[in-house]
Amino acid sequence: MQTLKGKHIVLGITGGIAAYKSAYLLRLFIKAGAEVQVVITPNGKEFITPATLAALSGKPVVSEFFAANTGEWHSHVDLGLWSDLMVIAPATASTIGKMANGIADNMLITTYLSAKSPVMIAPAMDLDMWAHPSTQRNIATLEHDGVEIIQPASGELASHLTGRGRMEEPEEILRRVELHFSRKESLCGKRILVTAGPTYEDIDPVRFIGNYSSGKMGFAIAEEAAARGAEITLVTGPVALHTEHPGIKRIDVRSARQMLEAAEKAFADCDAAILSAAVADYAPEHRHETKLKREKTDCLDLKLVRNPDIAAVLGMIKGERKLVGFALETDNEHDNAIGKMKKKGLDMIVLNSLRNPLAGFNKNTNQVTIIKTDGTEKEYPAKDKRDVAGDILDQLESLPGF
Ligand code: C5P
């Protein structure tokens, strides 16, 4: 299918061994209907010949500021305006560093700086170069500048070392590009609160009651909603995740009470809330100021008191705003989910199936059924959490009055 028909793609190629895959990526773009202009760095030409790329793209490859034979000036400004999307694959550590710092010493970087279109990069380098703090700093800068990073994969590297740093496969890069063009700006002007992750309820300065929630589902929802143009407040419990999307304001909290306080405050300015956090139902009545000592007795009594139900609190005050909750059930899942939706005043509930090994805590995939108050429900196959996030947002967008 011609998924990229009529799209103008500037394909930037830099000097890494993965450049041999760029010819195949170019072929995939062309087959999908795109018009592609290749811009290659001087080092890139050491790895793949412009003749191959020109033949595949049907256009002369741009590399220097001036054409060698005619002396004609290549306008990076025109290229930047022509582009619907710029994809740099592979992106070496050096190019990433130059992009992050605006060092415009070749045609590719000047084109990047002139580009009015979105930019994606697929980094490729040795594992130590990828892990180096300077590379990670530059990547964070690019993310902050709005560049989409197609994270490198793990596996055998050209150095014969094994680790993270391989350029993502051309098919996956194509998928990301297709996703980019099919993405809707459907949530422009909407403000959405997302809760994510676990809560930690402190027992003493070194111990807490927590759970296995990784926060991945909530972060995927925040990222997908931001990509659709929404302004997001992401209130998250303790997680090991990062998000750099400029449309996401992140608030870190620890306990259910802190989460409630932050969520209530943010909800005041929102059109909807998606509550994916795994909030602890109970917290110790007292947090001991000093570390609890091992007692002589065999038993330690810990008195727990019920935590506030954030979903129910927001459900009471929501008015016209929409509220989406989650249910993770081990038994009688369907009826329990519907009961929860009604009790908490939700407009829709996302039921995670714990029976499916591809669903649940700390996985990259999830399998859900979405149930709405109008009685409709839809069961989805197991998918990447980002795609599940898309399904949840599609359903939210379909709610009357949203
Ligand atoms: O009652 P249960 O924990 O199964 O409900 C799950 C839904 O309610 C989730 O959307 C969760 O984020 C939300 N919840 C909450 N505050 C709590 C408990 C759950 O917001 N204290």
CSV table of C-alpha atoms and ligand atoms in Angstrom, one decimal:
chain,number,residue,atom,x,y,z
A,1,MET,CA,0.0,0.0,0.0
A,2,GLN,CA,1.3,3.5,-0.9
A,3,THR,CA,1.2,4.7,2.7
A,4,LEU,CA,3.6,7.6,2.0
A,5,LYS,CA,2.2,8.7,-1.3
A,6,GLY,CA,3.1,12.3,-2.1
A,7,LYS,CA,5.2,12.8,1.0
A,8,HIS,CA,8.5,14.5,0.7
A,9,ILE,CA,11.2,12.9,2.8
A,10,VAL,CA,14.7,14.2,3.2
A,11,LEU,CA,16.8,11.1,4.1
A,12,GLY,CA,20.0,12.1,5.8
A,13,ILE,CA,22.8,9.5,5.8
A,14,THR,CA,26.0,9.9,7.9
A,15,GLY,CA,29.2,8.0,8.2
A,16,GLY,CA,28.5,4.8,10.0
A,17,ILE,CA,28.6,1.1,8.9
A,18,ALA,CA,24.8,1.0,9.2
A,19,ALA,CA,24.7,3.3,6.1
A,20,TYR,CA,24.5,0.1,4.0
A,21,LYS,CA,21.0,-0.4,5.4
A,22,SER,CA,20.0,3.1,4.3
A,23,ALA,CA,19.8,2.0,0.7
A,24,TYR,CA,17.1,-0.5,1.7
A,25,LEU,CA,15.3,2.1,3.8
A,26,LEU,CA,15.3,4.4,0.8
A,27,ARG,CA,13.9,1.6,-1.3
A,28,LEU,CA,11.1,1.1,1.3
A,29,PHE,CA,10.2,4.8,1.3
A,30,ILE,CA,10.1,4.9,-2.5
A,31,LYS,CA,7.9,1.7,-2.6
A,32,ALA,CA,5.6,3.3,-0.1
A,33,GLY,CA,5.1,6.2,-2.5
A,34,ALA,CA,7.4,8.9,-1.0
A,35,GLU,CA,9.6,11.3,-2.9
A,36,VAL,CA,13.0,11.1,-1.3
A,37,GLN,CA,15.9,13.5,-1.5
A,38,VAL,CA,19.1,12.0,0.0
A,39,VAL,CA,21.5,14.3,1.8
A,40,ILE,CA,24.7,12.5,2.7
A,41,THR,CA,27.7,13.7,4.8
A,42,PRO,CA,31.2,13.5,3.4
A,43,ASN,CA,31.9,10.5,5.7
A,44,GLY,CA,28.7,8.9,4.7
A,45,LYS,CA,30.0,8.6,1.1
A,46,GLU,CA,32.9,6.4,2.5
A,47,PHE,CA,30.2,3.8,3.4
A,48,ILE,CA,27.8,3.9,0.5
A,49,THR,CA,28.1,5.4,-2.9
A,50,PRO,CA,25.9,8.3,-4.0
A,51,ALA,CA,25.5,6.5,-7.4
A,52,THR,CA,23.5,3.7,-5.6
A,53,LEU,CA,21.4,6.2,-3.7
A,54,ALA,CA,20.7,8.4,-6.8
A,55,ALA,CA,19.6,5.4,-8.8
A,56,LEU,CA,17.2,4.3,-6.0
A,57,SER,CA,15.8,7.7,-5.3
A,58,GLY,CA,15.8,9.0,-8.9
A,59,LYS,CA,17.4,12.2,-7.8
A,60,PRO,CA,21.0,13.4,-7.6
A,61,VAL,CA,22.3,13.0,-4.1
A,62,VAL,CA,23.2,16.2,-2.2
A,63,SER,CA,26.3,16.3,-0.2
A,64,GLU,CA,28.3,19.5,-0.7
A,65,PHE,CA,27.2,23.1,-0.5
A,66,PHE,CA,28.2,23.4,-4.2
A,67,ALA,CA,27.7,20.8,-7.0
A,68,ALA,CA,31.2,19.5,-8.0
A,69,ASN,CA,30.6,19.7,-11.8
A,70,THR,CA,28.5,22.9,-12.2
A,71,GLY,CA,29.4,24.8,-9.1
A,72,GLU,CA,25.7,25.3,-8.5
A,73,TRP,CA,24.8,26.2,-4.9
A,74,HIS,CA,22.5,23.6,-3.2
A,75,SER,CA,20.0,25.5,-1.1
A,76,HIS,CA,19.5,23.9,2.3
A,77,VAL,CA,16.8,26.5,2.9
A,78,ASP,CA,14.8,25.2,-0.1
A,79,LEU,CA,15.3,21.6,1.0
A,80,GLY,CA,14.2,22.4,4.5
A,81,LEU,CA,11.0,23.9,3.1
A,82,TRP,CA,10.4,21.1,0.6
A,83,SER,CA,10.6,18.5,3.4
A,84,ASP,CA,7.5,17.0,5.0
A,85,LEU,CA,9.8,14.9,7.2
A,86,MET,CA,13.5,14.6,7.7
A,87,VAL,CA,14.9,11.2,8.7
A,88,ILE,CA,18.5,10.8,9.6
A,89,ALA,CA,19.5,7.1,9.4
A,90,PRO,CA,22.0,6.2,10.5
A,91,ALA,CA,22.8,9.1,12.8
A,92,THR,CA,26.3,8.9,14.2
A,93,ALA,CA,27.5,10.2,17.6
A,94,SER,CA,29.3,13.0,15.7
A,95,THR,CA,26.2,14.1,13.8
A,96,ILE,CA,24.0,13.9,16.9
A,97,GLY,CA,26.5,16.1,18.7
A,98,LYS,CA,26.6,18.7,15.9
A,99,MET,CA,22.8,18.7,15.7
A,100,ALA,CA,22.5,19.2,19.5
A,101,ASN,CA,24.9,22.2,19.3
A,102,GLY,CA,24.1,23.7,15.9
A,103,ILE,CA,27.5,23.1,14.4
A,104,ALA,CA,26.6,23.6,10.8
A,105,ASP,CA,29.7,22.4,9.0
A,106,ASN,CA,28.1,20.2,6.3
A,107,MET,CA,25.0,20.2,4.1
A,108,LEU,CA,23.1,17.8,6.3
A,109,ILE,CA,23.4,19.9,9.4
A,110,THR,CA,22.5,23.1,7.6
A,111,THR,CA,19.5,21.3,6.1
A,112,TYR,CA,18.5,20.1,9.7
A,113,LEU,CA,18.8,23.7,11.0
A,114,SER,CA,16.6,25.0,8.1
A,115,ALA,CA,14.0,22.2,8.3
A,116,LYS,CA,10.5,23.4,9.0
A,117,SER,CA,9.4,19.8,9.1
A,118,PRO,CA,9.6,17.3,11.9
A,119,VAL,CA,12.8,15.4,12.2
A,120,MET,CA,13.5,11.8,13.2
A,121,ILE,CA,16.9,10.2,13.8
A,122,ALA,CA,17.9,6.5,14.1
A,123,PRO,CA,21.2,6.5,16.0
A,124,ALA,CA,23.8,3.9,15.3
A,125,MET,CA,27.1,3.5,17.0
A,126,ASP,CA,29.1,1.2,19.3
A,127,LEU,CA,27.6,0.4,22.7
A,128,ASP,CA,30.1,2.5,24.7
A,129,MET,CA,29.7,5.5,22.4
A,130,TRP,CA,25.9,5.2,22.8
A,131,ALA,CA,26.1,4.9,26.6
A,132,HIS,CA,28.6,7.8,26.9
A,133,PRO,CA,27.2,10.7,29.0
A,134,SER,CA,27.9,13.2,26.2
A,135,THR,CA,25.9,11.2,23.7
A,136,GLN,CA,23.0,10.8,26.2
A,137,ARG,CA,23.2,14.5,27.0
A,138,ASN,CA,23.0,15.3,23.2
A,139,ILE,CA,20.1,12.9,22.7
A,140,ALA,CA,18.2,14.5,25.6
A,141,THR,CA,18.9,18.0,24.0
A,142,LEU,CA,17.5,16.7,20.7
A,143,GLU,CA,14.4,15.3,22.3
A,144,HIS,CA,13.9,18.5,24.1
A,145,ASP,CA,14.2,20.3,20.7
A,146,GLY,CA,11.4,18.1,19.4
A,147,VAL,CA,13.5,15.5,17.4
A,148,GLU,CA,11.9,12.0,17.5
A,149,ILE,CA,14.5,9.4,18.5
A,150,ILE,CA,14.2,5.9,17.0
A,151,GLN,CA,16.0,4.2,19.8
A,152,PRO,CA,18.9,1.9,18.7
A,153,ALA,CA,18.3,-1.8,19.3
A,154,SER,CA,20.5,-4.3,21.1
A,155,GLY,CA,22.4,-7.1,19.4
A,156,GLU,CA,25.7,-7.8,17.7
A,157,LEU,CA,27.5,-4.6,16.6
A,158,ALA,CA,29.9,-4.0,13.7
A,159,SER,CA,32.7,-4.1,16.3
A,160,HIS,CA,31.6,-7.7,17.1
A,161,LEU,CA,30.7,-6.5,20.6
A,162,THR,CA,27.2,-7.2,21.7
A,163,GLY,CA,25.0,-4.4,23.2
A,164,ARG,CA,22.8,-1.5,22.5
A,165,GLY,CA,23.7,0.7,19.5
A,166,ARG,CA,22.5,-1.1,16.4
A,167,MET,CA,20.5,1.1,14.1
A,168,GLU,CA,16.8,0.0,14.2
A,169,GLU,CA,15.9,-2.2,11.2
A,170,PRO,CA,14.6,-0.3,8.1
A,171,GLU,CA,11.2,-2.0,8.3
A,172,GLU,CA,10.8,-0.6,11.9
A,173,ILE,CA,12.0,2.9,10.8
A,174,LEU,CA,9.4,2.8,7.9
A,175,ARG,CA,6.7,1.8,10.5
A,176,ARG,CA,7.6,4.8,12.6
A,177,VAL,CA,7.5,7.1,9.6
A,178,GLU,CA,4.1,5.7,8.6
A,179,LEU,CA,2.9,6.2,12.1
A,180,HIS,CA,4.1,9.7,12.1
A,181,PHE,CA,2.1,10.6,8.9
A,182,SER,CA,-1.0,8.7,10.1
A,183,ARG,CA,-0.9,10.4,13.5
A,184,LYS,CA,-3.8,12.8,14.1
A,185,GLU,CA,-3.7,16.2,15.6
A,186,SER,CA,-7.0,15.2,17.1
A,187,LEU,CA,-6.3,16.3,20.6
A,188,CYS,CA,-5.1,19.9,19.8
A,189,GLY,CA,-6.4,22.3,22.4
A,190,LYS,CA,-7.3,19.5,24.9
A,191,ARG,CA,-5.7,19.2,28.4
A,192,ILE,CA,-5.5,15.8,29.9
A,193,LEU,CA,-4.3,14.6,33.3
A,194,VAL,CA,-2.6,11.2,33.3
A,195,THR,CA,-1.7,9.3,36.5
A,196,ALA,CA,0.9,6.6,36.2
A,197,GLY,CA,3.1,4.2,38.1
A,198,PRO,CA,2.8,2.8,41.6
A,199,THR,CA,2.6,4.6,44.9
A,200,TYR,CA,5.0,4.0,47.8
A,201,GLU,CA,3.5,4.2,51.3
A,202,ASP,CA,6.3,4.7,53.8
A,203,ILE,CA,6.6,2.5,56.9
A,204,ASP,CA,9.8,4.2,58.1
A,205,PRO,CA,12.7,6.0,56.5
A,206,VAL,CA,13.9,2.8,54.7
A,207,ARG,CA,10.8,0.7,54.1
A,208,PHE,CA,7.6,1.1,52.2
A,209,ILE,CA,4.6,-0.7,50.8
A,210,GLY,CA,4.6,-0.6,47.0
A,211,ASN,CA,3.6,-2.6,43.9
A,212,TYR,CA,5.1,-3.8,40.6
A,213,SER,CA,3.6,-1.1,38.4
A,214,SER,CA,6.3,0.1,36.0
A,215,GLY,CA,4.4,3.2,34.7
A,216,LYS,CA,4.9,2.1,31.1
A,217,MET,CA,1.2,2.2,30.2
A,218,GLY,CA,0.6,5.7,31.7
A,219,PHE,CA,3.8,7.1,30.0
A,220,ALA,CA,2.7,5.6,26.7
A,221,ILE,CA,-0.7,7.3,27.1
A,222,ALA,CA,0.9,10.6,27.9
A,223,GLU,CA,3.3,10.4,24.9
A,224,GLU,CA,0.6,9.3,22.5
A,225,ALA,CA,-1.8,12.0,23.7
A,226,ALA,CA,0.9,14.7,23.5
A,227,ALA,CA,1.8,13.5,20.0
A,228,ARG,CA,-1.9,14.1,19.1
A,229,GLY,CA,-1.5,17.6,20.2
A,230,ALA,CA,-2.9,17.5,23.8
A,231,GLU,CA,-1.3,19.3,26.8
A,232,ILE,CA,-0.6,16.7,29.4
A,233,THR,CA,0.0,16.8,33.1
A,234,LEU,CA,1.6,13.5,34.0
A,235,VAL,CA,1.4,12.7,37.8
A,236,THR,CA,3.6,9.8,38.4
A,237,GLY,CA,4.7,7.6,41.3
A,238,PRO,CA,8.3,6.4,41.5
A,239,VAL,CA,9.3,4.9,38.1
A,240,ALA,CA,12.5,4.5,36.1
A,241,LEU,CA,11.0,6.1,33.0
A,242,HIS,CA,11.9,9.3,31.1
A,243,THR,CA,9.8,11.5,28.9
A,244,GLU,CA,11.1,14.5,27.1
A,245,HIS,CA,8.0,15.5,25.0
A,246,PRO,CA,7.6,19.3,25.3
A,247,GLY,CA,3.8,18.8,25.6
A,248,ILE,CA,4.1,16.8,28.8
A,249,LYS,CA,4.4,18.4,32.2
A,250,ARG,CA,5.6,15.8,34.7
A,251,ILE,CA,4.9,15.9,38.4
A,252,ASP,CA,6.7,13.3,40.5
A,253,VAL,CA,5.0,12.1,43.7
A,254,ARG,CA,5.5,9.2,46.1
A,255,SER,CA,2.4,8.3,48.1
A,256,ALA,CA,-1.3,8.1,47.2
A,257,ARG,CA,-2.1,11.2,49.3
A,258,GLN,CA,0.6,13.2,47.3
A,259,MET,CA,-0.8,11.8,44.1
A,260,LEU,CA,-4.4,12.9,45.1
A,261,GLU,CA,-3.2,16.4,45.9
A,262,ALA,CA,-1.3,16.8,42.6
A,263,ALA,CA,-4.1,15.2,40.6
A,264,GLU,CA,-6.9,17.3,42.1
A,265,LYS,CA,-4.9,20.5,41.4
A,266,ALA,CA,-4.2,19.5,37.8
A,267,PHE,CA,-7.7,18.3,37.1
A,268,ALA,CA,-9.1,21.8,37.7
A,269,ASP,CA,-7.7,22.9,34.3
A,270,CYS,CA,-8.3,19.6,32.4
A,271,ASP,CA,-10.8,18.3,29.9
A,272,ALA,CA,-10.2,14.7,30.9
A,273,ALA,CA,-8.2,12.4,33.2
A,274,ILE,CA,-6.8,9.0,32.5
A,275,LEU,CA,-6.0,7.2,35.7
A,276,SER,CA,-3.6,4.4,35.0
A,277,ALA,CA,-1.7,4.6,38.3
A,278,ALA,CA,-1.7,1.5,40.5
A,279,VAL,CA,-2.5,3.4,43.7
A,280,ALA,CA,-2.0,1.5,47.0
A,281,ASP,CA,-5.3,0.9,48.7
A,282,TYR,CA,-3.9,1.2,52.2
A,283,ALA,CA,-1.0,3.0,53.9
A,284,PRO,CA,0.6,2.6,57.3
A,285,GLU,CA,-1.3,4.7,59.8
A,286,HIS,CA,2.0,6.3,61.0
A,287,ARG,CA,5.3,6.7,59.3
A,288,HIS,CA,8.0,5.9,61.9
A,289,GLU,CA,10.5,8.7,62.1
A,290,THR,CA,13.4,6.3,62.7
A,291,LYS,CA,14.1,2.9,61.3
A,292,LEU,CA,11.9,0.2,63.0
A,293,LYS,CA,14.1,-2.1,65.1
A,294,ARG,CA,13.7,-5.8,65.0
A,295,GLU,CA,11.5,-6.7,67.9
A,296,LYS,CA,12.0,-9.6,70.3
A,297,THR,CA,8.6,-10.9,69.5
A,298,ASP,CA,8.0,-12.9,66.3
A,299,CYS,CA,5.2,-10.7,65.1
A,300,LEU,CA,5.1,-7.0,64.0
A,301,ASP,CA,1.7,-5.4,63.8
A,302,LEU,CA,1.4,-2.7,61.2
A,303,LYS,CA,-1.9,-0.8,61.2
A,304,LEU,CA,-3.0,0.2,57.8
A,305,VAL,CA,-5.6,2.8,57.0
A,306,ARG,CA,-7.5,3.2,53.7
A,307,ASN,CA,-6.0,5.6,51.1
A,308,PRO,CA,-8.2,8.1,49.3
A,309,ASP,CA,-9.6,6.8,46.0
A,310,ILE,CA,-8.4,9.4,43.5
A,311,ALA,CA,-10.7,8.2,40.8
A,312,ALA,CA,-13.7,8.4,43.0
A,313,VAL,CA,-12.7,11.9,44.3
A,314,LEU,CA,-12.4,13.2,40.7
A,315,GLY,CA,-15.6,11.3,39.7
A,316,MET,CA,-17.5,13.3,42.3
A,317,ILE,CA,-16.3,16.7,41.0
A,318,LYS,CA,-15.8,16.0,37.3
A,319,GLY,CA,-19.0,17.7,35.9
A,320,GLU,CA,-18.7,17.6,32.1
A,321,ARG,CA,-15.1,16.4,32.2
A,322,LYS,CA,-14.3,12.8,31.1
A,323,LEU,CA,-12.8,10.2,33.4
A,324,VAL,CA,-11.0,7.0,32.3
A,325,GLY,CA,-10.0,4.3,34.8
A,326,PHE,CA,-8.3,1.0,34.7
A,327,ALA,CA,-9.1,-2.3,36.2
A,328,LEU,CA,-6.7,-5.1,36.8
A,329,GLU,CA,-8.6,-8.1,38.0
A,330,THR,CA,-7.8,-11.7,38.8
A,331,ASP,CA,-11.4,-13.0,39.0
A,332,ASN,CA,-14.9,-12.0,37.9
A,333,GLU,CA,-13.0,-9.4,35.9
A,334,HIS,CA,-15.8,-8.2,33.6
A,335,ASP,CA,-18.4,-7.6,36.3
A,336,ASN,CA,-15.9,-6.1,38.7
A,337,ALA,CA,-14.8,-3.6,36.0
A,338,ILE,CA,-18.3,-2.5,35.3
A,339,GLY,CA,-19.0,-2.2,39.0
A,340,LYS,CA,-15.9,0.0,39.5
A,341,MET,CA,-16.8,2.2,36.5
A,342,LYS,CA,-20.2,3.0,38.0
A,343,LYS,CA,-19.0,3.3,41.6
A,344,LYS,CA,-16.2,5.8,40.7
A,345,GLY,CA,-18.1,7.8,38.2
A,346,LEU,CA,-15.9,6.9,35.3
A,347,ASP,CA,-17.0,7.3,31.6
A,348,MET,CA,-15.0,4.3,30.5
A,349,ILE,CA,-12.8,1.6,32.0
A,350,VAL,CA,-9.9,-0.2,30.5
A,351,LEU,CA,-9.8,-3.8,31.7
A,352,ASN,CA,-6.4,-5.4,31.7
A,353,SER,CA,-6.5,-9.1,31.3
A,354,LEU,CA,-4.1,-10.8,33.8
A,355,ARG,CA,-4.8,-14.1,32.1
A,356,ASN,CA,-2.9,-13.1,29.0
A,357,PRO,CA,0.9,-13.4,29.4
A,358,LEU,CA,1.3,-10.4,27.1
A,359,ALA,CA,-0.6,-8.1,29.6
A,360,GLY,CA,0.1,-6.6,32.9
A,361,PHE,CA,2.9,-5.0,35.0
A,362,ASN,CA,6.3,-4.2,33.6
A,363,LYS,CA,5.5,-5.6,30.1
A,364,ASN,CA,5.9,-3.6,26.9
A,365,THR,CA,2.6,-5.1,25.6
A,366,ASN,CA,-0.9,-5.1,27.0
A,367,GLN,CA,-4.2,-6.7,26.1
A,368,VAL,CA,-7.3,-4.8,27.0
A,369,THR,CA,-11.0,-4.6,26.8
A,370,ILE,CA,-12.5,-1.1,26.8
A,371,ILE,CA,-16.0,-0.8,28.4
A,372,LYS,CA,-18.0,2.4,28.2
A,373,THR,CA,-21.0,3.6,30.3
A,374,ASP,CA,-23.2,3.4,27.2
A,375,GLY,CA,-22.8,-0.4,27.4
A,376,THR,CA,-20.5,-0.8,24.5
A,377,GLU,CA,-17.3,-2.7,24.9
A,378,LYS,CA,-14.5,-3.7,22.6
A,379,GLU,CA,-11.9,-6.4,23.2
A,380,TYR,CA,-8.5,-5.7,21.5
A,381,PRO,CA,-5.7,-8.2,20.7
A,382,ALA,CA,-2.4,-7.9,22.6
A,383,LYS,CA,-0.4,-4.9,21.3
A,384,ASP,CA,2.6,-2.7,22.1
A,385,LYS,CA,1.6,-0.3,24.9
A,386,ARG,CA,1.9,2.7,22.7
A,387,ASP,CA,-0.6,1.2,20.3
A,388,VAL,CA,-2.9,0.3,23.2
A,389,ALA,CA,-2.6,4.0,24.2
A,390,GLY,CA,-3.8,4.9,20.7
A,391,ASP,CA,-6.9,2.7,21.1
A,392,ILE,CA,-7.7,4.2,24.5
A,393,LEU,CA,-7.4,7.7,23.1
A,394,ASP,CA,-9.5,6.8,20.1
A,395,GLN,CA,-12.3,5.7,22.5
A,396,LEU,CA,-11.9,8.8,24.7
A,397,GLU,CA,-12.2,11.0,21.6
A,398,SER,CA,-15.4,9.1,20.6
A,399,LEU,CA,-17.2,10.0,23.9
A,400,PRO,CA,-20.1,12.4,23.3
A,401,GLY,CA,-19.3,15.8,24.6
A,402,PHE,CA,-15.5,15.4,24.6
B,1,C5P,O1,-10.2,0.0,42.8
B,1,C5P,P1,-9.1,-0.3,41.8
B,1,C5P,O2,-7.7,0.0,42.4
B,1,C5P,O3,-9.1,-1.6,41.1
B,1,C5P,O4,-9.4,0.8,40.7
B,1,C5P,C1,-8.6,1.0,39.6
B,1,C5P,C2,-8.8,2.4,39.1
B,1,C5P,O5,-9.0,3.4,40.1
B,1,C5P,C3,-7.6,2.8,38.3
B,1,C5P,O6,-8.0,3.7,37.3
B,1,C5P,C4,-6.8,3.5,39.4
B,1,C5P,O7,-5.8,4.4,38.9
B,1,C5P,C5,-7.9,4.2,40.2
B,1,C5P,N1,-7.5,4.3,41.6
B,1,C5P,C6,-7.3,5.6,42.2
B,1,C5P,N2,-7.1,5.8,43.5
B,1,C5P,C7,-7.1,4.7,44.3
B,1,C5P,C8,-7.3,3.4,43.8
B,1,C5P,C9,-7.5,3.3,42.4
B,1,C5P,O8,-7.4,6.6,41.4
B,1,C5P,N3,-6.8,4.8,45.6
